[in-house]
Amino acid sequence: MSKRIVITGGAGFLGSHLCERLLACGHDVVCVDNYFTGRKRNIAHLQQYPLFEVLRHDITFPLYLESDQIYNFACPASPVQYQVDPVQTTKTNVHGTINMLGLAKRIKARILQASTSEVYGDPAVHPQREDYLGHVNPIGPRSCYDEGKRCAETLFFDYQRQYNVDIKVARIFNTFGPRMHPFDGRVISNFIVQALRGDNITVYGDGSQTRSFCYVDDMISAIILLMESRSGFFGPVNLGKPGEISMLDLAEKIIRLTASTSHVVFLPLPQDDPRQREPDITLAKSELGWSPLVPMEDGLKETIAYFRKVLAE
Ligand code: NAD
Ligand code: UDP
Ligand code: UDP
C-alpha cells in the first residue's frame, strides 16, 4: 500500500537513495532539505515521479505537514562539513530533531532516526555492540556531531517513553557509494577523486586506523527493513558491514582499482579521530533478517565509475 513518507536530508547522499528506492516502490515522498551538503542534481532524476515533492526547508524551524512515516536524515555527515558551522550542526541534531519528533507526535507518524557509529566515539570496546555506551569527548571538534547525535537518541527515547511516539533508531556505520559529494572530505570520496586526478592520496596519521565500509544499496535495504520492523522494536540497531580495513590499505586498494599513478602522502591525524571501528550486527541479523551482500570491491567499482563521470562533466 502506498504510504506518505517524509525524508529530511533527502537531497543528500543517503537521503537521495532512500527517496529513489521508496518512489520505485510506489510511495508518496516529500524530500525536505536546506541544501547545506545536499545537491539538486542528486534528486533531479526523481522529478519524473508524479508522487515526488521537494521542499527547501531547514528542520531547525517547525514543519507542518501530514505523513505516515518520517526518515530523519538531515545533518551533514562528513567531519569536514559538520565542523564548518558546529553550532548549526548541534541545532540540526537537537532543535531539528525536536521539531521532527513534535511533528511525528502530532500526526502519529512512525519516525526513524539516522544515528551513527560516532555515538561510540573512539571506542574502547571492539567490535561495537549496541550496549556499549561509548567513549566520547564532549568538548572536542567532533562533539557537535557525536554529542548532537547522542542527544538526538535521548530525545527519541524520551518521546517514546513520554508520548508513546513510534520510534526506530539506526546506528549507521561508514557507508559509501555514488552521490557522495566529491569534495565533502570523507575518506572514500577523497581517495577516489585524488586517484582519478593523479593527485597525492592524503592519508591522515600513519594510516593504521581502521573503518568498516558498507555499500549504499545494502544500507538502504537495512534502513527500510528497520522502518518496517515489528512495532515495539525501537533499536538502537547497528547497521554496517563488518570487516575492518586500515586507511593505508584502502588507499592502496583504490590506487589499484583506478590504475592510478598517485602516491600516498601522510598528513596529521585530526583530533579525536577514532582508532578503529567495526559494527557487531548480530541484532540487525536477528531482528531484521538482514546482512550486507555487496563485496567492498564491487561497491568501489560502482563508486569509481560515478566519480569518473562527475569529474568528466
Ligand atoms: P549528506 O551530507 O550527503 O546528507 C545530509 C543532508 O542533510 C544534506 O542533503 C543536507 O543538505 C541536509 N541538511 C543538513 N542540515 C539540514 C537542516 N538543518 N535542514 C534540512 N536539511 C539539512 O550525508 P549522508 O551521508 O547522506 O548522511 C545522511 C544522514 O545519515 C546524516 O544524518 C548522517 O549523520 C547519517 N549517517 C551517515 C553515515 C554515512 O556513512 N554516510 C554514517 C552514519 C550516519
Ligand atoms: N512541531 C512541528 N510540527 C508539528 C508539531 C510540532 O514542527 O506538526 C515542532 C514545534 O515547533 C514544537 C516542537 O515540534 O516546538 C516540539 O513539539 P512538542 O509538541 O513536543 O512540544 P511543544 O509544542 O509543547 O513545545
Ligand atoms: N581520512 C584520511 N584521509 C582523508 C580523509 C579521511 O586518511 O583524506 C581518514 C580519517 O582520518 C579517518 C578515516 O579516514 O580516520 C575515515 O574518515 P571519514 O571522514 O570518512 O569518516 P569518519 O572519521 O567519520 O569515520
Short mmCIF file of C-alpha atoms and ligand atoms in Angstrom, two decimals:
data_model
loop_
_atom_site.label_atom_id
_atom_site.label_comp_id
_atom_site.label_asym_id
_atom_site.label_seq_id
_atom_site.Cartn_x
_atom_site.Cartn_y
_atom_site.Cartn_z
CA MET A 1 0.00 0.00 0.00
CA SER A 2 1.30 3.44 -0.90
CA LYS A 3 2.40 5.48 2.13
CA ARG A 4 3.10 9.20 2.55
CA ILE A 5 6.75 9.48 3.55
CA VAL A 6 8.85 12.48 4.61
CA ILE A 7 12.64 12.23 4.19
CA THR A 8 14.66 15.02 5.80
CA GLY A 9 18.10 15.39 4.24
CA GLY A 10 16.56 13.83 1.13
CA ALA A 11 18.89 15.64 -1.30
CA GLY A 12 22.00 14.23 0.39
CA PHE A 13 23.91 11.03 -0.31
CA LEU A 14 21.85 8.51 1.68
CA GLY A 15 18.61 10.53 1.54
CA SER A 16 18.56 10.61 -2.27
CA HIS A 17 18.99 6.82 -2.48
CA LEU A 18 16.20 6.42 0.04
CA CYS A 19 13.88 8.74 -1.97
CA GLU A 20 14.69 6.73 -5.09
CA ARG A 21 14.02 3.31 -3.53
CA LEU A 22 10.75 4.40 -1.86
CA LEU A 23 9.43 6.11 -5.01
CA ALA A 24 10.20 2.97 -7.02
CA CYS A 25 8.00 1.07 -4.53
CA GLY A 26 5.10 3.44 -5.31
CA HIS A 27 5.20 5.64 -2.19
CA ASP A 28 4.41 9.37 -1.98
CA VAL A 29 7.70 11.00 -0.99
CA VAL A 30 8.37 14.53 0.32
CA CYS A 31 12.08 15.40 0.32
CA VAL A 32 12.92 18.13 2.86
CA ASP A 33 16.38 19.70 2.55
CA ASN A 34 18.18 23.03 3.02
CA TYR A 35 20.95 22.05 0.54
CA PHE A 36 23.76 22.57 3.04
CA THR A 37 25.60 19.49 1.80
CA GLY A 38 22.87 18.04 -0.41
CA ARG A 39 22.50 18.85 -4.09
CA LYS A 40 19.65 19.23 -6.53
CA ARG A 41 21.48 17.01 -9.00
CA ASN A 42 21.11 14.09 -6.56
CA ILE A 43 17.32 14.19 -6.93
CA ALA A 44 16.90 15.73 -10.42
CA HIS A 45 16.17 12.32 -11.98
CA LEU A 46 13.34 11.73 -9.46
CA GLN A 47 11.20 14.59 -10.80
CA GLN A 48 9.76 12.05 -13.28
CA TYR A 49 7.74 10.54 -10.42
CA PRO A 50 4.37 12.30 -10.01
CA LEU A 51 4.39 11.34 -6.31
CA PHE A 52 7.71 13.16 -5.62
CA GLU A 53 7.78 16.57 -3.96
CA VAL A 54 10.70 18.72 -2.79
CA LEU A 55 10.61 21.30 -0.01
CA ARG A 56 13.51 23.67 0.64
CA HIS A 57 13.39 23.85 4.41
CA ASP A 58 15.74 23.89 7.40
CA ILE A 59 14.50 21.45 10.05
CA THR A 60 15.64 23.71 12.88
CA PHE A 61 12.38 25.56 12.04
CA PRO A 62 8.97 23.93 12.62
CA LEU A 63 7.43 21.94 9.80
CA TYR A 64 3.73 21.28 9.42
CA LEU A 65 2.55 18.57 7.02
CA GLU A 66 0.87 15.17 7.08
CA SER A 67 2.53 11.81 6.53
CA ASP A 68 2.67 8.19 7.68
CA GLN A 69 6.44 7.87 8.15
CA ILE A 70 9.39 10.22 8.69
CA TYR A 71 13.02 9.34 7.98
CA ASN A 72 15.15 11.96 9.82
CA PHE A 73 18.39 12.12 7.80
CA ALA A 74 19.09 15.88 7.80
CA CYS A 75 22.59 16.57 9.15
CA PRO A 76 25.96 16.89 7.43
CA ALA A 77 27.82 13.59 7.84
CA SER A 78 31.39 14.44 6.85
CA PRO A 79 33.67 15.66 9.67
CA VAL A 80 34.89 18.49 7.42
CA GLN A 81 31.33 19.65 6.68
CA TYR A 82 29.85 19.26 10.16
CA GLN A 83 32.71 21.35 11.57
CA VAL A 84 32.09 24.26 9.15
CA ASP A 85 29.31 25.58 11.41
CA PRO A 86 29.35 23.40 14.55
CA VAL A 87 26.61 25.37 16.30
CA GLN A 88 24.29 24.76 13.36
CA THR A 89 25.24 21.05 13.45
CA THR A 90 24.13 20.83 17.10
CA LYS A 91 20.98 22.83 16.31
CA THR A 92 20.12 20.45 13.47
CA ASN A 93 20.60 17.45 15.75
CA VAL A 94 18.75 18.91 18.74
CA HIS A 95 16.26 21.62 17.62
CA GLY A 96 15.75 19.85 14.30
CA THR A 97 15.15 16.50 15.98
CA ILE A 98 12.71 18.07 18.48
CA ASN A 99 10.75 19.55 15.57
CA MET A 100 10.61 16.25 13.71
CA LEU A 101 9.57 14.38 16.87
CA GLY A 102 6.95 17.07 17.57
CA LEU A 103 5.67 16.55 14.04
CA ALA A 104 5.63 12.73 14.45
CA LYS A 105 3.79 13.11 17.77
CA ARG A 106 1.10 15.41 16.31
CA ILE A 107 0.41 13.34 13.20
CA LYS A 108 1.08 9.94 14.85
CA ALA A 109 3.70 9.02 12.26
CA ARG A 110 6.42 6.40 12.72
CA ILE A 111 9.83 8.14 12.78
CA LEU A 112 13.31 6.72 12.10
CA GLN A 113 16.49 8.45 13.20
CA ALA A 114 19.74 8.25 11.21
CA SER A 115 22.06 7.91 14.18
CA THR A 116 25.67 6.94 13.82
CA SER A 117 28.56 4.79 14.96
CA GLU A 118 30.02 8.12 16.17
CA VAL A 119 27.88 7.74 19.30
CA TYR A 120 30.56 5.21 20.36
CA GLY A 121 33.31 7.85 19.94
CA ASP A 122 36.85 6.43 19.96
CA PRO A 123 35.68 3.01 21.16
CA ALA A 124 37.35 1.13 23.99
CA VAL A 125 35.33 -1.99 23.08
CA HIS A 126 35.75 -3.73 19.75
CA PRO A 127 33.74 -4.55 17.67
CA GLN A 128 30.97 -2.24 18.90
CA ARG A 129 27.71 -3.70 20.18
CA GLU A 130 24.61 -1.63 20.85
CA ASP A 131 25.02 -2.00 24.62
CA TYR A 132 28.47 -0.34 24.60
CA LEU A 133 27.91 3.17 25.99
CA GLY A 134 30.75 4.85 24.15
CA HIS A 135 33.84 6.95 24.75
CA VAL A 136 33.07 10.45 23.51
CA ASN A 137 34.79 13.78 24.12
CA PRO A 138 32.05 16.32 24.96
CA ILE A 139 34.15 19.40 24.14
CA GLY A 140 36.21 18.48 21.07
CA PRO A 141 35.83 19.46 17.40
CA ARG A 142 33.76 16.32 16.65
CA SER A 143 31.44 16.83 19.64
CA CYS A 144 28.83 18.90 17.77
CA TYR A 145 28.14 15.79 15.73
CA ASP A 146 28.83 12.99 18.24
CA GLU A 147 27.08 14.61 21.20
CA GLY A 148 24.39 16.08 18.93
CA LYS A 149 23.57 12.60 17.66
CA ARG A 150 23.68 11.19 21.22
CA CYS A 151 21.22 13.88 22.36
CA ALA A 152 19.01 13.09 19.35
CA GLU A 153 18.88 9.45 20.52
CA THR A 154 17.95 10.66 24.02
CA LEU A 155 15.13 12.74 22.55
CA PHE A 156 13.87 9.79 20.50
CA PHE A 157 13.68 7.52 23.54
CA ASP A 158 12.12 10.24 25.74
CA TYR A 159 9.43 10.99 23.11
CA GLN A 160 8.77 7.25 23.02
CA ARG A 161 8.51 6.90 26.82
CA GLN A 162 6.73 10.20 27.47
CA TYR A 163 4.41 10.47 24.44
CA ASN A 164 4.40 6.94 23.00
CA VAL A 165 5.88 8.11 19.68
CA ASP A 166 6.58 5.16 17.37
CA ILE A 167 10.40 5.37 17.02
CA LYS A 168 13.22 3.48 15.28
CA VAL A 169 16.90 4.31 15.79
CA ALA A 170 19.58 3.14 13.32
CA ARG A 171 23.26 3.46 14.21
CA ILE A 172 24.76 3.75 10.76
CA PHE A 173 28.44 2.86 10.23
CA ASN A 174 30.58 4.26 7.38
CA THR A 175 28.65 3.94 4.13
CA PHE A 176 29.81 4.79 0.61
CA GLY A 177 28.59 4.83 -2.97
CA PRO A 178 27.54 7.04 -5.88
CA ARG A 179 26.25 10.55 -4.99
CA MET A 180 28.71 11.13 -2.17
CA HIS A 181 29.81 14.71 -2.62
CA PRO A 182 33.18 14.62 -4.45
CA PHE A 183 34.65 17.29 -2.15
CA ASP A 184 32.93 16.70 1.17
CA GLY A 185 36.14 15.42 2.75
CA ARG A 186 35.16 11.84 3.57
CA VAL A 187 37.84 9.26 3.02
CA ILE A 188 36.37 7.24 0.13
CA SER A 189 35.36 10.27 -1.92
CA ASN A 190 38.71 11.98 -1.21
CA PHE A 191 40.82 8.95 -2.17
CA ILE A 192 38.87 8.18 -5.37
CA VAL A 193 38.84 11.79 -6.57
CA GLN A 194 42.57 12.12 -5.78
CA ALA A 195 43.37 8.85 -7.55
CA LEU A 196 41.36 9.76 -10.66
CA ARG A 197 43.04 13.17 -10.91
CA GLY A 198 46.53 11.77 -10.28
CA ASP A 199 46.82 13.90 -7.12
CA ASN A 200 48.52 12.76 -3.93
CA ILE A 201 46.40 10.44 -1.78
CA THR A 202 46.11 12.12 1.64
CA VAL A 203 46.38 9.53 4.41
CA TYR A 204 45.92 11.10 7.85
CA GLY A 205 48.23 9.86 10.62
CA ASP A 206 50.13 6.67 9.79
CA GLY A 207 47.04 5.16 8.12
CA SER A 208 46.76 2.30 10.62
CA GLN A 209 43.34 3.48 11.88
CA THR A 210 40.51 1.27 10.65
CA ARG A 211 36.93 1.63 9.46
CA SER A 212 34.38 -0.89 8.11
CA PHE A 213 32.57 0.21 4.96
CA CYS A 214 29.09 -0.73 3.75
CA TYR A 215 27.84 -0.15 0.20
CA VAL A 216 24.84 2.19 -0.07
CA ASP A 217 22.41 -0.35 -1.65
CA ASP A 218 22.81 -2.70 1.33
CA MET A 219 22.40 0.19 3.78
CA ILE A 220 19.17 1.45 2.17
CA SER A 221 17.69 -2.08 2.36
CA ALA A 222 18.52 -2.23 6.07
CA ILE A 223 17.05 1.20 6.80
CA ILE A 224 13.74 0.34 5.12
CA LEU A 225 13.61 -3.05 6.89
CA LEU A 226 14.09 -1.22 10.19
CA MET A 227 11.29 1.25 9.39
CA GLU A 228 9.00 -1.70 8.62
CA SER A 229 10.12 -3.79 11.61
CA ARG A 230 7.72 -5.08 14.28
CA SER A 231 6.09 -2.50 16.49
CA GLY A 232 7.78 -2.29 19.87
CA PHE A 233 11.25 -2.79 18.38
CA PHE A 234 12.87 0.61 18.69
CA GLY A 235 16.58 -0.18 18.34
CA PRO A 236 19.14 1.26 18.56
CA VAL A 237 20.46 -1.16 15.98
CA ASN A 238 23.89 -1.16 14.34
CA LEU A 239 23.78 -1.11 10.52
CA GLY A 240 27.05 -1.61 8.68
CA LYS A 241 29.35 -4.16 7.13
CA PRO A 242 31.76 -5.97 9.44
CA GLY A 243 35.32 -6.28 8.12
CA GLU A 244 37.88 -3.65 9.05
CA ILE A 245 40.31 -2.10 6.64
CA SER A 246 43.14 0.33 7.51
CA MET A 247 43.20 3.68 5.71
CA LEU A 248 46.58 2.79 4.21
CA ASP A 249 45.22 -0.47 2.77
CA LEU A 250 42.19 1.44 1.50
CA ALA A 251 44.45 3.94 -0.29
CA GLU A 252 46.36 1.09 -1.94
CA LYS A 253 43.16 -0.69 -2.96
CA ILE A 254 41.78 2.48 -4.60
CA ILE A 255 45.07 3.17 -6.40
CA ARG A 256 44.94 -0.38 -7.80
CA LEU A 257 41.25 -0.26 -8.81
CA THR A 258 41.67 3.10 -10.60
CA ALA A 259 45.06 2.11 -12.12
CA SER A 260 46.24 5.48 -10.78
CA THR A 261 49.76 6.93 -10.79
CA SER A 262 49.05 8.75 -7.49
CA HIS A 263 51.30 8.39 -4.45
CA VAL A 264 50.36 8.29 -0.79
CA VAL A 265 51.34 11.27 1.38
CA PHE A 266 50.91 11.38 5.14
CA LEU A 267 49.18 14.35 6.82
CA PRO A 268 48.49 14.98 10.53
CA LEU A 269 45.74 12.92 12.15
CA PRO A 270 42.71 15.09 13.06
CA GLN A 271 41.93 15.45 16.79
CA ASP A 272 39.74 12.71 18.33
CA ASP A 273 39.87 10.60 15.15
CA PRO A 274 38.66 7.11 16.23
CA ARG A 275 41.43 4.45 16.08
CA GLN A 276 39.19 1.64 14.96
CA ARG A 277 35.57 0.97 14.17
CA GLU A 278 33.63 -2.16 13.29
CA PRO A 279 29.96 -3.00 13.88
CA ASP A 280 28.65 -6.08 15.62
CA ILE A 281 25.48 -6.67 13.55
CA THR A 282 24.08 -9.66 15.45
CA LEU A 283 20.97 -7.65 16.38
CA ALA A 284 20.31 -6.46 12.79
CA LYS A 285 20.62 -10.07 11.58
CA SER A 286 18.16 -11.45 14.12
CA GLU A 287 15.60 -8.59 14.17
CA LEU A 288 15.68 -7.54 10.51
CA GLY A 289 16.93 -10.73 8.84
CA TRP A 290 19.47 -8.50 7.13
CA SER A 291 23.13 -8.74 6.35
CA PRO A 292 25.11 -6.82 3.75
CA LEU A 293 25.68 -8.61 0.45
CA VAL A 294 27.76 -6.32 -1.78
CA PRO A 295 31.54 -7.05 -1.66
CA MET A 296 33.58 -3.90 -0.99
CA GLU A 297 35.45 -4.07 -4.31
CA ASP A 298 32.18 -4.24 -6.28
CA GLY A 299 30.90 -1.18 -4.42
CA LEU A 300 34.17 0.65 -5.00
CA LYS A 301 33.98 -0.07 -8.74
CA GLU A 302 30.48 1.45 -8.93
CA THR A 303 31.61 4.47 -6.93
CA ILE A 304 34.73 4.96 -9.06
CA ALA A 305 32.58 4.85 -12.22
CA TYR A 306 30.32 7.53 -10.70
CA PHE A 307 33.20 9.86 -9.80
CA ARG A 308 34.78 9.34 -13.24
CA LYS A 309 31.55 10.63 -14.78
CA VAL A 310 31.24 13.56 -12.34
CA LEU A 311 34.84 14.66 -12.89
CA ALA A 312 34.44 14.49 -16.68
CA GLU A 313 31.48 16.93 -16.62
P1 NAD B 1 24.90 14.22 3.40
O1 NAD B 1 25.69 15.37 3.94
O2 NAD B 1 25.10 13.82 1.99
O3 NAD B 1 23.33 14.48 3.61
C1 NAD B 1 22.79 15.25 4.64
C2 NAD B 1 21.65 16.07 4.04
O4 NAD B 1 21.03 16.83 5.09
C3 NAD B 1 22.12 17.07 3.00
O5 NAD B 1 21.30 16.99 1.86
C4 NAD B 1 21.99 18.42 3.71
O6 NAD B 1 21.80 19.49 2.82
C5 NAD B 1 20.81 18.15 4.63
N1 NAD B 1 20.74 19.03 5.81
C6 NAD B 1 21.73 19.31 6.69
N2 NAD B 1 21.27 20.13 7.65
C7 NAD B 1 19.95 20.33 7.40
C8 NAD B 1 18.93 21.09 8.04
N3 NAD B 1 19.16 21.78 9.16
N4 NAD B 1 17.69 21.09 7.49
C9 NAD B 1 17.43 20.41 6.35
N5 NAD B 1 18.36 19.68 5.69
C10 NAD B 1 19.61 19.65 6.22
O7 NAD B 1 25.18 12.98 4.37
P2 NAD B 1 24.73 11.46 4.29
O8 NAD B 1 25.94 10.64 4.23
O9 NAD B 1 23.67 11.27 3.29
O10 NAD B 1 24.12 11.28 5.75
C11 NAD B 1 22.72 11.32 5.98
C12 NAD B 1 22.41 11.01 7.44
O11 NAD B 1 22.95 9.73 7.77
C13 NAD B 1 23.03 12.01 8.41
O12 NAD B 1 22.12 12.25 9.45
C14 NAD B 1 24.25 11.29 8.92
O13 NAD B 1 24.58 11.72 10.22
C15 NAD B 1 23.79 9.85 8.90
N6 NAD B 1 24.95 8.93 8.79
C16 NAD B 1 25.61 8.78 7.60
C17 NAD B 1 26.72 7.93 7.53
C18 NAD B 1 27.49 7.70 6.26
O14 NAD B 1 28.49 6.98 6.27
N7 NAD B 1 27.08 8.22 5.13
C19 NAD B 1 27.15 7.26 8.70
C20 NAD B 1 26.45 7.47 9.88
C21 NAD B 1 25.34 8.30 9.92
N1 UDP B 2 6.40 20.88 15.65
C1 UDP B 2 6.49 20.91 14.27
N2 UDP B 2 5.46 20.38 13.53
C2 UDP B 2 4.34 19.85 14.10
C3 UDP B 2 4.27 19.82 15.52
C4 UDP B 2 5.31 20.34 16.27
O1 UDP B 2 7.46 21.37 13.70
O2 UDP B 2 3.47 19.39 13.35
C5 UDP B 2 7.51 21.43 16.41
C6 UDP B 2 7.10 22.62 17.24
O3 UDP B 2 7.90 23.71 16.80
C7 UDP B 2 7.47 22.27 18.65
C8 UDP B 2 8.33 21.02 18.53
O4 UDP B 2 7.94 20.43 17.31
O5 UDP B 2 8.24 23.28 19.25
C9 UDP B 2 8.09 20.04 19.64
O6 UDP B 2 6.74 19.72 19.67
P1 UDP B 2 6.06 19.20 21.01
O7 UDP B 2 4.60 19.01 20.73
O8 UDP B 2 6.80 18.03 21.54
O9 UDP B 2 6.33 20.35 22.06
P2 UDP B 2 5.65 21.76 22.32
O10 UDP B 2 4.85 22.14 21.11
O11 UDP B 2 4.83 21.52 23.52
O12 UDP B 2 6.82 22.65 22.55
N1 UDP B 3 40.96 10.11 6.27
C1 UDP B 3 42.17 10.08 5.60
N2 UDP B 3 42.33 10.87 4.51
C2 UDP B 3 41.33 11.67 4.01
C3 UDP B 3 40.09 11.68 4.69
C4 UDP B 3 39.94 10.89 5.82
O1 UDP B 3 43.11 9.35 5.99
O2 UDP B 3 41.57 12.35 3.00
C5 UDP B 3 40.78 9.23 7.44
C6 UDP B 3 40.21 9.91 8.67
O3 UDP B 3 41.25 10.49 9.44
C7 UDP B 3 39.54 8.75 9.38
C8 UDP B 3 39.06 7.84 8.24
O4 UDP B 3 39.83 8.24 7.10
O5 UDP B 3 40.47 8.05 10.15
C9 UDP B 3 37.58 7.95 7.92
O6 UDP B 3 37.28 9.33 7.75
P1 UDP B 3 35.86 9.87 7.30
O7 UDP B 3 35.95 11.36 7.39
O8 UDP B 3 35.47 9.28 6.00
O9 UDP B 3 34.83 9.30 8.36
P2 UDP B 3 34.80 9.12 9.96
O10 UDP B 3 36.10 9.60 10.55
O11 UDP B 3 33.65 9.92 10.39
O12 UDP B 3 34.63 7.66 10.11
#
